[in-house]
Amino acid sequence: MDQRLAELKAWLEQVLVKFAEFDGDQWSLEPVSGDASFRRYFRALSGGQSWIAVDAPPEKEDSRPFVDVARALEAQGISVPHIYEADLEQGFMLLSDFGDQLYLPQLNPATVDRLYADALSTLLQMKDCQPRPGQPLPDYDEALLQREVELFRDWFLQQLLGISMTPEQKHLVDLLFNYLIDAALEQPRVFVHRDYHSRNLMYREGLPPGIIDFQDAVKGPVTYDLVSLLRDCYIDWPEEQVYAWVDDYRQALIAQGQMMPDVGHFRRWFDLMGAQRHCKAIGIFARLHIRDGKSGYLEDIPRTLNYLITVCGRYESLKPVGGWLVMEVLPAMRRSDYFADDLLTEWTTL
């Protein structure tokens, strides 16, 4: 047993005794699928009850934002894991258990309208969340938006694909980034989860989705979480259907008294916010492979890049960028050893 796990078990034995279901002689700790961070999750089981134990090494993961945001969301009536105990110095937490059923495997053409209606209803409620006084959310400002898109240039184009950027290519990438950041900064500011997608929504029959992985929440563009959900890096839907959901969400915002632009302008916000997010996601997927040895996310890059190419082709100012992605970046992907030919054929045929 590794040292951290031994320390976690010792801590759990101290905190679980507060629960009547806990039997110190008859309990187990089982690993639960992790995420793209250094956090590890375990399920503690005893007496027919289960809890989620979190190991977040404090030198690598600051758990304070998770605790603060969880409590703020829970106070607002959002379905987030309840925090029973948190030892921030050791980096251990004990949470309520939402089970193992992610949204992603539940989504199909027959279920998606119902499941997304629940997710969008929760999103409408969540957007007004405010942390307790004296702890404002970080701002999704220009500097943060810029750092995120630079992941695309650094980790994907240069490190993963080995593209040596010419001055002309640097200009195209700068054009793309500036255009996307300007569009993001135009938008009204709301609570932004930052990873509101099908792998961070827990399916619970007859209940609202359980929301997880919200520790990086910020105050930012109104379309950010919307595009995270509807242009998910892990599953895609027909454009006409996506825009119908987008338009319904815009109308719901207006019904709540929010000032929103016309349909075309709101769709533009949505498209360009998605392109910014997809640049970030592609860079993160490449970094997970190169730096962290987590290669499973590489298979999601072709779908995510296809979103980016599609948006570039839709806006006149970005068409040169889209052309470069198709003519130079896609061939570099095909020359690499990272992407199966069938994935490239399926997702990058524009």
PDB file of N, CA and C in Angstrom, residues 249-334:
ATOM      1  N   TYR A 249     -32.078  28.078 -24.721  1.00  0.00           N
ATOM      2  CA  TYR A 249     -31.392  28.586 -23.533  1.00  0.00           C
ATOM      3  C   TYR A 249     -31.381  30.110 -23.532  1.00  0.00           C
ATOM      4  N   ARG A 250     -31.155  30.702 -24.687  1.00  0.00           N
ATOM      5  CA  ARG A 250     -31.194  32.166 -24.790  1.00  0.00           C
ATOM      6  C   ARG A 250     -32.560  32.686 -24.361  1.00  0.00           C
ATOM      7  N   GLN A 251     -33.619  32.039 -24.816  1.00  0.00           N
ATOM      8  CA  GLN A 251     -34.961  32.461 -24.435  1.00  0.00           C
ATOM      9  C   GLN A 251     -35.189  32.299 -22.932  1.00  0.00           C
ATOM     10  N   ALA A 252     -34.647  31.241 -22.351  1.00  0.00           N
ATOM     11  CA  ALA A 252     -34.795  31.040 -20.913  1.00  0.00           C
ATOM     12  C   ALA A 252     -34.069  32.130 -20.135  1.00  0.00           C
ATOM     13  N   LEU A 253     -32.907  32.553 -20.612  1.00  0.00           N
ATOM     14  CA  LEU A 253     -32.194  33.656 -19.970  1.00  0.00           C
ATOM     15  C   LEU A 253     -33.027  34.935 -20.013  1.00  0.00           C
ATOM     16  N   ILE A 254     -33.607  35.197 -21.150  1.00  0.00           N
ATOM     17  CA  ILE A 254     -34.446  36.396 -21.293  1.00  0.00           C
ATOM     18  C   ILE A 254     -35.645  36.322 -20.357  1.00  0.00           C
ATOM     19  N   ALA A 255     -36.249  35.125 -20.246  1.00  0.00           N
ATOM     20  CA  ALA A 255     -37.401  34.947 -19.360  1.00  0.00           C
ATOM     21  C   ALA A 255     -37.035  35.197 -17.900  1.00  0.00           C
ATOM     22  N   GLN A 256     -35.768  35.001 -17.563  1.00  0.00           N
ATOM     23  CA  GLN A 256     -35.291  35.286 -16.207  1.00  0.00           C
ATOM     24  C   GLN A 256     -34.930  36.757 -16.010  1.00  0.00           C
ATOM     25  N   GLY A 257     -35.117  37.565 -17.043  1.00  0.00           N
ATOM     26  CA  GLY A 257     -34.828  38.984 -16.932  1.00  0.00           C
ATOM     27  C   GLY A 257     -33.446  39.389 -17.391  1.00  0.00           C
ATOM     28  N   GLN A 258     -32.704  38.461 -18.034  1.00  0.00           N
ATOM     29  CA  GLN A 258     -31.367  38.777 -18.526  1.00  0.00           C
ATOM     30  C   GLN A 258     -31.459  39.508 -19.869  1.00  0.00           C
ATOM     31  N   MET A 259     -30.630  40.499 -20.054  1.00  0.00           N
ATOM     32  CA  MET A 259     -30.537  41.187 -21.336  1.00  0.00           C
ATOM     33  C   MET A 259     -29.647  40.361 -22.263  1.00  0.00           C
ATOM     34  N   MET A 260     -30.195  39.905 -23.394  1.00  0.00           N
ATOM     35  CA  MET A 260     -29.462  39.079 -24.333  1.00  0.00           C
ATOM     36  C   MET A 260     -29.567  39.656 -25.739  1.00  0.00           C
ATOM     37  N   PRO A 261     -28.554  39.434 -26.584  1.00  0.00           N
ATOM     38  CA  PRO A 261     -28.616  39.926 -27.962  1.00  0.00           C
ATOM     39  C   PRO A 261     -29.556  39.080 -28.806  1.00  0.00           C
ATOM     40  N   ASP A 262     -29.649  39.412 -30.085  1.00  0.00           N
ATOM     41  CA  ASP A 262     -30.514  38.636 -30.962  1.00  0.00           C
ATOM     42  C   ASP A 262     -29.926  37.248 -31.200  1.00  0.00           C
ATOM     43  N   VAL A 263     -30.710  36.407 -31.899  1.00  0.00           N
ATOM     44  CA  VAL A 263     -30.337  35.009 -32.091  1.00  0.00           C
ATOM     45  C   VAL A 263     -28.969  34.878 -32.757  1.00  0.00           C
ATOM     46  N   GLY A 264     -28.744  35.637 -33.832  1.00  0.00           N
ATOM     47  CA  GLY A 264     -27.498  35.519 -34.575  1.00  0.00           C
ATOM     48  C   GLY A 264     -26.296  35.896 -33.743  1.00  0.00           C
ATOM     49  N   HIS A 265     -26.411  36.955 -32.959  1.00  0.00           N
ATOM     50  CA  HIS A 265     -25.284  37.403 -32.145  1.00  0.00           C
ATOM     51  C   HIS A 265     -24.994  36.402 -31.028  1.00  0.00           C
ATOM     52  N   PHE A 266     -26.047  35.871 -30.425  1.00  0.00           N
ATOM     53  CA  PHE A 266     -25.849  34.889 -29.354  1.00  0.00           C
ATOM     54  C   PHE A 266     -25.201  33.619 -29.897  1.00  0.00           C
ATOM     55  N   ARG A 267     -25.616  33.197 -31.088  1.00  0.00           N
ATOM     56  CA  ARG A 267     -24.987  32.031 -31.710  1.00  0.00           C
ATOM     57  C   ARG A 267     -23.512  32.294 -31.999  1.00  0.00           C
ATOM     58  N   ARG A 268     -23.199  33.517 -32.407  1.00  0.00           N
ATOM     59  CA  ARG A 268     -21.789  33.859 -32.650  1.00  0.00           C
ATOM     60  C   ARG A 268     -20.997  33.738 -31.358  1.00  0.00           C
ATOM     61  N   TRP A 269     -21.531  34.286 -30.254  1.00  0.00           N
ATOM     62  CA  TRP A 269     -20.871  34.119 -28.965  1.00  0.00           C
ATOM     63  C   TRP A 269     -20.623  32.642 -28.669  1.00  0.00           C
ATOM     64  N   PHE A 270     -21.660  31.845 -28.874  1.00  0.00           N
ATOM     65  CA  PHE A 270     -21.594  30.409 -28.586  1.00  0.00           C
ATOM     66  C   PHE A 270     -20.523  29.737 -29.437  1.00  0.00           C
ATOM     67  N   ASP A 271     -20.525  30.002 -30.725  1.00  0.00           N
ATOM     68  CA  ASP A 271     -19.548  29.387 -31.628  1.00  0.00           C
ATOM     69  C   ASP A 271     -18.119  29.736 -31.240  1.00  0.00           C
ATOM     70  N   LEU A 272     -17.864  31.015 -31.020  1.00  0.00           N
ATOM     71  CA  LEU A 272     -16.492  31.457 -30.771  1.00  0.00           C
ATOM     72  C   LEU A 272     -16.029  31.074 -29.370  1.00  0.00           C
ATOM     73  N   MET A 273     -16.966  31.045 -28.421  1.00  0.00           N
ATOM     74  CA  MET A 273     -16.606  30.543 -27.098  1.00  0.00           C
ATOM     75  C   MET A 273     -16.217  29.075 -27.180  1.00  0.00           C
ATOM     76  N   GLY A 274     -16.957  28.327 -27.994  1.00  0.00           N
ATOM     77  CA  GLY A 274     -16.618  26.927 -28.197  1.00  0.00           C
ATOM     78  C   GLY A 274     -15.244  26.755 -28.812  1.00  0.00           C
ATOM     79  N   ALA A 275     -14.914  27.593 -29.771  1.00  0.00           N
ATOM     80  CA  ALA A 275     -13.596  27.492 -30.409  1.00  0.00           C
ATOM     81  C   ALA A 275     -12.486  27.768 -29.398  1.00  0.00           C
ATOM     82  N   GLN A 276     -12.697  28.763 -28.515  1.00  0.00           N
ATOM     83  CA  GLN A 276     -11.706  29.029 -27.477  1.00  0.00           C
ATOM     84  C   GLN A 276     -11.545  27.813 -26.567  1.00  0.00           C
ATOM     85  N   ARG A 277     -12.672  27.261 -26.149  1.00  0.00           N
ATOM     86  CA  ARG A 277     -12.625  26.099 -25.252  1.00  0.00           C
ATOM     87  C   ARG A 277     -11.975  24.901 -25.938  1.00  0.00           C
ATOM     88  N   HIS A 278     -12.232  24.721 -27.219  1.00  0.00           N
ATOM     89  CA  HIS A 278     -11.684  23.560 -27.908  1.00  0.00           C
ATOM     90  C   HIS A 278     -10.181  23.699 -28.155  1.00  0.00           C
ATOM     91  N   CYS A 279      -9.709  24.924 -28.359  1.00  0.00           N
ATOM     92  CA  CYS A 279      -8.252  25.127 -28.396  1.00  0.00           C
ATOM     93  C   CYS A 279      -7.635  24.697 -27.075  1.00  0.00           C
ATOM     94  N   LYS A 280      -8.238  25.131 -25.978  1.00  0.00           N
ATOM     95  CA  LYS A 280      -7.736  24.750 -24.657  1.00  0.00           C
ATOM     96  C   LYS A 280      -7.780  23.238 -24.476  1.00  0.00           C
ATOM     97  N   ALA A 281      -8.911  22.626 -24.795  1.00  0.00           N
ATOM     98  CA  ALA A 281      -9.076  21.191 -24.568  1.00  0.00           C
ATOM     99  C   ALA A 281      -8.062  20.379 -25.364  1.00  0.00           C
ATOM    100  N   ILE A 282      -7.862  20.744 -26.618  1.00  0.00           N
ATOM    101  CA  ILE A 282      -6.892  20.013 -27.444  1.00  0.00           C
ATOM    102  C   ILE A 282      -5.497  20.114 -26.827  1.00  0.00           C
ATOM    103  N   GLY A 283      -5.127  21.306 -26.364  1.00  0.00           N
ATOM    104  CA  GLY A 283      -3.838  21.474 -25.720  1.00  0.00           C
ATOM    105  C   GLY A 283      -3.719  20.641 -24.452  1.00  0.00           C
ATOM    106  N   ILE A 284      -4.784  20.597 -23.670  1.00  0.00           N
ATOM    107  CA  ILE A 284      -4.767  19.807 -22.439  1.00  0.00           C
ATOM    108  C   ILE A 284      -4.666  18.322 -22.763  1.00  0.00           C
ATOM    109  N   PHE A 285      -5.406  17.855 -23.769  1.00  0.00           N
ATOM    110  CA  PHE A 285      -5.340  16.436 -24.134  1.00  0.00           C
ATOM    111  C   PHE A 285      -3.916  16.059 -24.554  1.00  0.00           C
ATOM    112  N   ALA A 286      -3.271  16.946 -25.316  1.00  0.00           N
ATOM    113  CA  ALA A 286      -1.881  16.686 -25.719  1.00  0.00           C
ATOM    114  C   ALA A 286      -0.950  16.688 -24.506  1.00  0.00           C
ATOM    115  N   ARG A 287      -1.166  17.635 -23.597  1.00  0.00           N
ATOM    116  CA  ARG A 287      -0.323  17.714 -22.401  1.00  0.00           C
ATOM    117  C   ARG A 287      -0.487  16.487 -21.512  1.00  0.00           C
ATOM    118  N   LEU A 288      -1.718  16.000 -21.385  1.00  0.00           N
ATOM    119  CA  LEU A 288      -1.960  14.805 -20.575  1.00  0.00           C
ATOM    120  C   LEU A 288      -1.158  13.619 -21.107  1.00  0.00           C
ATOM    121  N   HIS A 289      -1.051  13.535 -22.427  1.00  0.00           N
ATOM    122  CA  HIS A 289      -0.260  12.455 -23.021  1.00  0.00           C
ATOM    123  C   HIS A 289       1.230  12.666 -22.792  1.00  0.00           C
ATOM    124  N   ILE A 290       1.712  13.862 -23.106  1.00  0.00           N
ATOM    125  CA  ILE A 290       3.155  14.116 -23.086  1.00  0.00           C
ATOM    126  C   ILE A 290       3.693  14.184 -21.662  1.00  0.00           C
ATOM    127  N   ARG A 291       3.039  14.940 -20.820  1.00  0.00           N
ATOM    128  CA  ARG A 291       3.567  15.204 -19.475  1.00  0.00           C
ATOM    129  C   ARG A 291       3.161  14.154 -18.449  1.00  0.00           C
ATOM    130  N   ASP A 292       1.893  13.679 -18.569  1.00  0.00           N
ATOM    131  CA  ASP A 292       1.330  12.840 -17.509  1.00  0.00           C
ATOM    132  C   ASP A 292       1.164  11.378 -17.897  1.00  0.00           C
ATOM    133  N   GLY A 293       1.474  11.046 -19.154  1.00  0.00           N
ATOM    134  CA  GLY A 293       1.348   9.661 -19.583  1.00  0.00           C
ATOM    135  C   GLY A 293      -0.074   9.169 -19.675  1.00  0.00           C
ATOM    136  N   LYS A 294      -1.039  10.078 -19.794  1.00  0.00           N
ATOM    137  CA  LYS A 294      -2.453   9.714 -19.926  1.00  0.00           C
ATOM    138  C   LYS A 294      -2.855   9.900 -21.383  1.00  0.00           C
ATOM    139  N   SER A 295      -2.789   8.799 -22.144  1.00  0.00           N
ATOM    140  CA  SER A 295      -2.932   8.895 -23.597  1.00  0.00           C
ATOM    141  C   SER A 295      -4.364   8.689 -24.091  1.00  0.00           C
ATOM    142  N   GLY A 296      -5.266   8.296 -23.207  1.00  0.00           N
ATOM    143  CA  GLY A 296      -6.630   8.009 -23.654  1.00  0.00           C
ATOM    144  C   GLY A 296      -7.350   9.207 -24.240  1.00  0.00           C
ATOM    145  N   TYR A 297      -6.931  10.409 -23.850  1.00  0.00           N
ATOM    146  CA  TYR A 297      -7.612  11.607 -24.337  1.00  0.00           C
ATOM    147  C   TYR A 297      -7.229  11.956 -25.772  1.00  0.00           C
ATOM    148  N   LEU A 298      -6.174  11.349 -26.306  1.00  0.00           N
ATOM    149  CA  LEU A 298      -5.779  11.645 -27.683  1.00  0.00           C
ATOM    150  C   LEU A 298      -6.890  11.315 -28.668  1.00  0.00           C
ATOM    151  N   GLU A 299      -7.671  10.285 -28.378  1.00  0.00           N
ATOM    152  CA  GLU A 299      -8.725   9.886 -29.316  1.00  0.00           C
ATOM    153  C   GLU A 299      -9.846  10.912 -29.399  1.00  0.00           C
ATOM    154  N   ASP A 300      -9.905  11.834 -28.447  1.00  0.00           N
ATOM    155  CA  ASP A 300     -10.934  12.881 -28.482  1.00  0.00           C
ATOM    156  C   ASP A 300     -10.471  14.124 -29.236  1.00  0.00           C
ATOM    157  N   ILE A 301      -9.196  14.191 -29.610  1.00  0.00           N
ATOM    158  CA  ILE A 301      -8.698  15.375 -30.312  1.00  0.00           C
ATOM    159  C   ILE A 301      -9.327  15.534 -31.697  1.00  0.00           C
ATOM    160  N   PRO A 302      -9.449  14.479 -32.530  1.00  0.00           N
ATOM    161  CA  PRO A 302     -10.038  14.710 -33.854  1.00  0.00           C
ATOM    162  C   PRO A 302     -11.446  15.303 -33.812  1.00  0.00           C
ATOM    163  N   ARG A 303     -12.314  14.811 -32.924  1.00  0.00           N
ATOM    164  CA  ARG A 303     -13.660  15.392 -32.806  1.00  0.00           C
ATOM    165  C   ARG A 303     -13.575  16.853 -32.397  1.00  0.00           C
ATOM    166  N   THR A 304     -12.724  17.125 -31.422  1.00  0.00           N
ATOM    167  CA  THR A 304     -12.609  18.484 -30.896  1.00  0.00           C
ATOM    168  C   THR A 304     -12.033  19.426 -31.945  1.00  0.00           C
ATOM    169  N   LEU A 305     -11.038  18.968 -32.702  1.00  0.00           N
ATOM    170  CA  LEU A 305     -10.486  19.790 -33.773  1.00  0.00           C
ATOM    171  C   LEU A 305     -11.521  20.033 -34.863  1.00  0.00           C
ATOM    172  N   ASN A 306     -12.371  19.064 -35.114  1.00  0.00           N
ATOM    173  CA  ASN A 306     -13.403  19.245 -36.124  1.00  0.00           C
ATOM    174  C   ASN A 306     -14.362  20.383 -35.759  1.00  0.00           C
ATOM    175  N   TYR A 307     -14.698  20.481 -34.460  1.00  0.00           N
ATOM    176  CA  TYR A 307     -15.494  21.628 -34.014  1.00  0.00           C
ATOM    177  C   TYR A 307     -14.788  22.937 -34.380  1.00  0.00           C
ATOM    178  N   LEU A 308     -13.488  22.992 -34.106  1.00  0.00           N
ATOM    179  CA  LEU A 308     -12.720  24.213 -34.358  1.00  0.00           C
ATOM    180  C   LEU A 308     -12.683  24.542 -35.845  1.00  0.00           C
ATOM    181  N   ILE A 309     -12.451  23.544 -36.676  1.00  0.00           N
ATOM    182  CA  ILE A 309     -12.410  23.760 -38.130  1.00  0.00           C
ATOM    183  C   ILE A 309     -13.760  24.252 -38.629  1.00  0.00           C
ATOM    184  N   THR A 310     -14.836  23.674 -38.117  1.00  0.00           N
ATOM    185  CA  THR A 310     -16.181  24.063 -38.548  1.00  0.00           C
ATOM    186  C   THR A 310     -16.461  25.520 -38.225  1.00  0.00           C
ATOM    187  N   VAL A 311     -16.108  25.951 -37.019  1.00  0.00           N
ATOM    188  CA  VAL A 311     -16.341  27.343 -36.625  1.00  0.00           C
ATOM    189  C   VAL A 311     -15.490  28.284 -37.469  1.00  0.00           C
ATOM    190  N   CYS A 312     -14.237  27.926 -37.716  1.00  0.00           N
ATOM    191  CA  CYS A 312     -13.385  28.785 -38.543  1.00  0.00           C
ATOM    192  C   CYS A 312     -13.971  28.953 -39.944  1.00  0.00           C
ATOM    193  N   GLY A 313     -14.573  27.897 -40.463  1.00  0.00           N
ATOM    194  CA  GLY A 313     -15.184  27.989 -41.787  1.00  0.00           C
ATOM    195  C   GLY A 313     -16.459  28.798 -41.822  1.00  0.00           C
ATOM    196  N   ARG A 314     -17.028  29.060 -40.660  1.00  0.00           N
ATOM    197  CA  ARG A 314     -18.313  29.763 -40.592  1.00  0.00           C
ATOM    198  C   ARG A 314     -18.139  31.281 -40.535  1.00  0.00           C
ATOM    199  N   TYR A 315     -16.950  31.772 -40.158  1.00  0.00           N
ATOM    200  CA  TYR A 315     -16.733  33.203 -39.963  1.00  0.00           C
ATOM    201  C   TYR A 315     -15.615  33.673 -40.888  1.00  0.00           C
ATOM    202  N   GLU A 316     -15.922  34.682 -41.661  1.00  0.00           N
ATOM    203  CA  GLU A 316     -15.047  35.133 -42.744  1.00  0.00           C
ATOM    204  C   GLU A 316     -13.628  35.413 -42.247  1.00  0.00           C
ATOM    205  N   SER A 317     -13.527  36.070 -41.098  1.00  0.00           N
ATOM    206  CA  SER A 317     -12.202  36.439 -40.588  1.00  0.00           C
ATOM    207  C   SER A 317     -11.355  35.233 -40.231  1.00  0.00           C
ATOM    208  N   LEU A 318     -11.998  34.101 -39.951  1.00  0.00           N
ATOM    209  CA  LEU A 318     -11.274  32.912 -39.515  1.00  0.00           C
ATOM    210  C   LEU A 318     -11.094  31.871 -40.613  1.00  0.00           C
ATOM    211  N   LYS A 319     -11.613  32.134 -41.800  1.00  0.00           N
ATOM    212  CA  LYS A 319     -11.488  31.142 -42.868  1.00  0.00           C
ATOM    213  C   LYS A 319     -10.028  30.832 -43.225  1.00  0.00           C
ATOM    214  N   PRO A 320      -9.127  31.817 -43.232  1.00  0.00           N
ATOM    215  CA  PRO A 320      -7.711  31.453 -43.483  1.00  0.00           C
ATOM    216  C   PRO A 320      -7.151  30.494 -42.431  1.00  0.00           C
ATOM    217  N   VAL A 321      -7.594  30.653 -41.198  1.00  0.00           N
ATOM    218  CA  VAL A 321      -7.144  29.749 -40.133  1.00  0.00           C
ATOM    219  C   VAL A 321      -7.685  28.348 -40.386  1.00  0.00           C
ATOM    220  N   GLY A 322      -8.975  28.277 -40.747  1.00  0.00           N
ATOM    221  CA  GLY A 322      -9.565  26.985 -41.051  1.00  0.00           C
ATOM    222  C   GLY A 322      -8.862  26.293 -42.203  1.00  0.00           C
ATOM    223  N   GLY A 323      -8.513  27.057 -43.229  1.00  0.00           N
ATOM    224  CA  GLY A 323      -7.783  26.488 -44.360  1.00  0.00           C
ATOM    225  C   GLY A 323      -6.439  25.935 -43.947  1.00  0.00           C
ATOM    226  N   TRP A 324      -5.739  26.668 -43.075  1.00  0.00           N
ATOM    227  CA  TRP A 324      -4.431  26.190 -42.599  1.00  0.00           C
ATOM    228  C   TRP A 324      -4.570  24.914 -41.771  1.00  0.00           C
ATOM    229  N   LEU A 325      -5.599  24.848 -40.933  1.00  0.00           N
ATOM    230  CA  LEU A 325      -5.817  23.643 -40.131  1.00  0.00           C
ATOM    231  C   LEU A 325      -6.045  22.426 -41.027  1.00  0.00           C
ATOM    232  N   VAL A 326      -6.829  22.632 -42.092  1.00  0.00           N
ATOM    233  CA  VAL A 326      -7.129  21.514 -42.995  1.00  0.00           C
ATOM    234  C   VAL A 326      -5.919  21.136 -43.840  1.00  0.00           C
ATOM    235  N   MET A 327      -5.215  22.129 -44.356  1.00  0.00           N
ATOM    236  CA  MET A 327      -4.149  21.866 -45.327  1.00  0.00           C
ATOM    237  C   MET A 327      -2.812  21.489 -44.674  1.00  0.00           C
ATOM    238  N   GLU A 328      -2.585  21.926 -43.438  1.00  0.00           N
ATOM    239  CA  GLU A 328      -1.270  21.679 -42.835  1.00  0.00           C
ATOM    240  C   GLU A 328      -1.327  20.916 -41.513  1.00  0.00           C
ATOM    241  N   VAL A 329      -2.293  21.250 -40.665  1.00  0.00           N
ATOM    242  CA  VAL A 329      -2.328  20.578 -39.358  1.00  0.00           C
ATOM    243  C   VAL A 329      -2.850  19.154 -39.493  1.00  0.00           C
ATOM    244  N   LEU A 330      -3.915  18.947 -40.264  1.00  0.00           N
ATOM    245  CA  LEU A 330      -4.423  17.585 -40.449  1.00  0.00           C
ATOM    246  C   LEU A 330      -3.386  16.655 -41.075  1.00  0.00           C
ATOM    247  N   PRO A 331      -2.662  17.071 -42.105  1.00  0.00           N
ATOM    248  CA  PRO A 331      -1.596  16.194 -42.613  1.00  0.00           C
ATOM    249  C   PRO A 331      -0.540  15.870 -41.557  1.00  0.00           C
ATOM    250  N   ALA A 332      -0.218  16.843 -40.696  1.00  0.00           N
ATOM    251  CA  ALA A 332       0.743  16.573 -39.621  1.00  0.00           C
ATOM    252  C   ALA A 332       0.193  15.527 -38.656  1.00  0.00           C
ATOM    253  N   MET A 333      -1.111  15.562 -38.410  1.00  0.00           N
ATOM    254  CA  MET A 333      -1.725  14.545 -37.561  1.00  0.00           C
ATOM    255  C   MET A 333      -1.642  13.167 -38.224  1.00  0.00           C
ATOM    256  N   ARG A 334      -1.862  13.140 -39.536  1.00  0.00           N
ATOM    257  CA  ARG A 334      -1.810  11.855 -40.242  1.00  0.00           C
ATOM    258  C   ARG A 334      -0.391  11.281 -40.266  1.00  0.00           C
TER     259      ARG A 334
END
